[in-house]
Amino acid sequence: MAACQSRWPSTALSLLLLSVAGRQTGLVVVQATVCSRWGVPSDKSLSQGGDVIIGGLFNLYYIPSAVEQGYTKLPSYEPCTGLESLKNIYALAFAVEEINGNSTLLPGVKLGYRILDSCSRYPWALQGALSMVGGDTHSCNLTASIPRSAAYEQKEETAGGELVPLLIGASRSTTGIMLSRILGPLSVPVISYLASCPCLSDRTKFPNFFRTIPSDIYQARAMAQLAIRFNWTWMGAVIENSDYGQLAIQVFQEEIQGKGVCLEFIETLHRETIVNDARRAALKIKTSTATVILIFCWYTDVKKVFLELAKRNVTDRQFLASEAWSTSDDLLQDLAISKVASGVLGVALRSSTIPGFEKYLRSLHPSHRPDDEFFREFWQEEFGCTPGAEQSQSTQFSNFTSATWSDHSSNVSSSSLSKEALLKASLPACSGTESLEGVQHPFTDTSQLRVAYNVYLAVYAAAHALHSLLSCSNRDSPPGNNSSTCSSPKHIKPRELLQHLNKVNISTPQGEMFHFQGADIPAKYDLVNWQNTPEGSLKLVLIGRVDGFDLHLNESAIQWSTGTNQVPVSVCSESCPPGTRKANRKGEPLCCFDCIPCAEGEISNKTGSLHCERCPSEFWSNSEQTACVPRQLDFLAFNETLGITLTTAAVSGAAVTTAVFVVFILYHKTPMVRANNSELSFLLLLSLKLCFLCSLVFIGRPSVWSCRFQQAAFGISFVLCVSCLLVKTLVVLAVFRSARPGAETLMKWFGPGQQRGSVGFFTSVQVIICAIWLSLSPPEPRRDLGFQGSKVTLECSMASVVGFSLVLGYIGLLACTCLLLAFLARKLPDNFNEAKLITFSMLIFCAVWVAFVPAYVSSPGKYVVAVEIFAILASSYGLLICIFAPKCFVILLRPEKNTKKHLMAR
């Protein structure tokens, strides 16, 4: 016997599973080993006979702290005490009674039920499920071949009940996974009212699983929508170490990915070390910069975390609650955590009412249910007395302790149970006048049924599937004529029931209709808020709902953790204002960033922009970098400083040239004027004046005619000027060459007529070039969008660079020729040799225009025009000063030198 017990995990469980499989399928089972049943959690059950029995597996007691098992001896657990979820089992019982009284649903078939408690222990849940599905025998002595019919007979003899073809249970996701996998090969349907793990929607892994609670996918998505809606980009999370917690946070993270929401931390709570884990989680929450904390845990674990936070006076956190604790009366009524839990925003199972259910609960009495041990225990706790005075308290105590000690392999602490039994045995007998009619208790409160309503729906789902399975058009025909598709209530095959459950349409007496979509039902949730009451406790307030993926929320009804209607802020970095963009910090989450101002010409017009957008070419960013504004037209105007300066210089040059012209007219008979070819000098002064004045055409708003005229005036004026200098230089050379023997005829080619003709010829070439250029591809005003800035330059665009190059090239050719000839004539004998002045002036002229080319190419916007004007004025002033300043100096200040004798002196 001891050997058999020590090999329970590998032997006894295998025997039980084999026994169940044999009874469900009719296989022959042979086993020579005899062993006793391993540690029974409790003999308490609630049952009602019927043609078809529905199995119920519930957690009816407060979940005790888990104890870490070493697997070197039989598991030892703390006892389960304190009834908690008693209302759920009576929701099942009420639904069964309601269906039995319904003449249209399962007519002629009486439903029964058998309910067991698993106390949130996975081994106990498995053992309870297998006992209902396969038979609750007290030994595994199978020494002979037992056919399926004999198995049912033995079951009826030993247990006095029926095998259940369907199980309503699995209050936790892990339990649902375990039961579905164990019972899956037997095709026994499992309908859960509280297992919400998304993994259970996988029909390939869990084909026999159904549930009346939505998948956590919808809950996690609703929480993600709340975080995004309230701009909570920096959150913390606390989860339980189970499929429920791990997969829920996984879905939540998938939903917030790419939405700008980050989790600063994820703390995991283990049932075996809940005290230390709760303390660690509380410290993490206190030191965290996240003010909104998401919690996917069972309410008992949340309570321990809140108590730790209350010790540390952490009352400024906003908690997001999952459905596992968002409606917990235990937390709402606990004054020790009211300050910590104030303002909780949670997703809750949709609340509904069941007509007649409250009256049913208040009518319950132990005298009407003598075999209901669960209700007896509730009655004792509520009224402090022992119902059933006909049985002595000493006999109860003797029977209880003997049963406790007889099972020496039980995994429940015997000493703890003995103390509990002793306490109950000391209670006085009830008077019989006790009643639930006027009692205010969570058990009788049916205003917001959530889990109980899920149980109610599960019963109706089972009933409709049974109705579909048992319904036959020839049900009333003689037995020999019944179709093979008709099933008998006494011989229901779980596989056939599973098929009908997959396609059944379900309706409740309240008119609610639904059908299973795979394992799931349409998702419906309530959004709830924990608000303060004058008594100091908290109350549950409905603030919205969730339908599938749609969230409907009344924000004005929310009372936040701060006690106000102001939405809490939970961010790692404040949102970047318009005019800036996000720049991620190296090595930190995406929600932690710096705000970088947009560059010039770029804008961001909304909060939290990831990128700055460049303005169109004709627009530029405003000073705040929040909008694109049209770029202002920019050109060299007369009224700006640079325009005024250049205009003054041009007008001054023209005035000085005019003054020199007047001086030369007044002194035209003096040797100084006559010796330097007065006619060419006057023509040179006229061309210089035109050069000064043509620069004014470049200033002002460019137009079609101004663009064409300015280049033509510039080119022709300078060619006229340089032509005069070139001819003057040629005349100087001719004069000195003609003094040599044999060169007397040279001067006839350089008479006054020939000089005027030469100047006219050189100038006419430039006129032809300009005429061809302006007729074929003239300059036109256009906006220069290439320069980046708030202004766009309006300039004369050179449509033909060749034409402009020819104009400049021709001027350069004449200038270089003049420079070369003047350089050759600089040392010719004369007291006042004009070739020296021309040489120096042409050096300045060439230097200016050589420097002009790179400056012109590299200058931006309107400064291109300013560079060209500066070159015109500089070269014009150079010619004027170098050639005419010495002559005016002699004429006006040294008249004694203005004589033929002095000029002819060597």
JSON list of N, CA, C and O in Angstrom, two decimals, residues 77 274 350 371 399 412 607 724 742:
[
{"chain": "A", "resi": 77, "resn": "TYR", "atom": "N", "xyz": [-0.55, 21.29, 1.85]},
{"chain": "A", "resi": 77, "resn": "TYR", "atom": "CA", "xyz": [-1.16, 22.58, 1.57]},
{"chain": "A", "resi": 77, "resn": "TYR", "atom": "C", "xyz": [-1.81, 23.14, 2.83]},
{"chain": "A", "resi": 77, "resn": "TYR", "atom": "O", "xyz": [-2.24, 22.40, 3.72]},
{"chain": "A", "resi": 274, "resn": "ILE", "atom": "N", "xyz": [4.66, 35.21, -2.26]},
{"chain": "A", "resi": 274, "resn": "ILE", "atom": "CA", "xyz": [3.86, 36.41, -2.48]},
{"chain": "A", "resi": 274, "resn": "ILE", "atom": "C", "xyz": [4.25, 37.54, -1.54]},
{"chain": "A", "resi": 274, "resn": "ILE", "atom": "O", "xyz": [4.21, 38.72, -1.92]},
{"chain": "A", "resi": 350, "resn": "ARG", "atom": "N", "xyz": [-18.98, 42.25, -17.84]},
{"chain": "A", "resi": 350, "resn": "ARG", "atom": "CA", "xyz": [-20.25, 42.98, -17.98]},
{"chain": "A", "resi": 350, "resn": "ARG", "atom": "C", "xyz": [-21.21, 42.54, -16.88]},
{"chain": "A", "resi": 350, "resn": "ARG", "atom": "O", "xyz": [-21.28, 41.36, -16.50]},
{"chain": "A", "resi": 371, "resn": "ASP", "atom": "N", "xyz": [-28.55, 18.37, 3.01]},
{"chain": "A", "resi": 371, "resn": "ASP", "atom": "CA", "xyz": [-27.32, 17.77, 2.50]},
{"chain": "A", "resi": 371, "resn": "ASP", "atom": "C", "xyz": [-26.35, 18.81, 1.92]},
{"chain": "A", "resi": 371, "resn": "ASP", "atom": "O", "xyz": [-25.28, 18.44, 1.43]},
{"chain": "A", "resi": 399, "resn": "ASN", "atom": "N", "xyz": [-17.59, 12.74, 14.60]},
{"chain": "A", "resi": 399, "resn": "ASN", "atom": "CA", "xyz": [-17.57, 12.24, 13.23]},
{"chain": "A", "resi": 399, "resn": "ASN", "atom": "C", "xyz": [-16.55, 12.99, 12.37]},
{"chain": "A", "resi": 399, "resn": "ASN", "atom": "O", "xyz": [-15.86, 12.40, 11.55]},
{"chain": "A", "resi": 412, "resn": "VAL", "atom": "N", "xyz": [-4.12, 17.98, 3.59]},
{"chain": "A", "resi": 412, "resn": "VAL", "atom": "CA", "xyz": [-4.61, 19.13, 4.33]},
{"chain": "A", "resi": 412, "resn": "VAL", "atom": "C", "xyz": [-4.16, 19.00, 5.77]},
{"chain": "A", "resi": 412, "resn": "VAL", "atom": "O", "xyz": [-4.17, 17.92, 6.33]},
{"chain": "A", "resi": 607, "resn": "THR", "atom": "N", "xyz": [1.72, 68.47, -31.73]},
{"chain": "A", "resi": 607, "resn": "THR", "atom": "CA", "xyz": [2.47, 68.03, -30.55]},
{"chain": "A", "resi": 607, "resn": "THR", "atom": "C", "xyz": [2.99, 66.61, -30.75]},
{"chain": "A", "resi": 607, "resn": "THR", "atom": "O", "xyz": [2.29, 65.75, -31.26]},
{"chain": "A", "resi": 724, "resn": "CYS", "atom": "N", "xyz": [37.93, 103.93, -76.53]},
{"chain": "A", "resi": 724, "resn": "CYS", "atom": "CA", "xyz": [38.59, 105.24, -76.49]},
{"chain": "A", "resi": 724, "resn": "CYS", "atom": "C", "xyz": [40.01, 105.13, -75.97]},
{"chain": "A", "resi": 724, "resn": "CYS", "atom": "O", "xyz": [40.95, 105.72, -76.52]},
{"chain": "A", "resi": 742, "resn": "GLY", "atom": "N", "xyz": [61.29, 107.42, -92.35]},
{"chain": "A", "resi": 742, "resn": "GLY", "atom": "CA", "xyz": [60.55, 106.47, -93.17]},
{"chain": "A", "resi": 742, "resn": "GLY", "atom": "C", "xyz": [59.17, 106.17, -92.67]},
{"chain": "A", "resi": 742, "resn": "GLY", "atom": "O", "xyz": [58.46, 105.37, -93.27]}
]
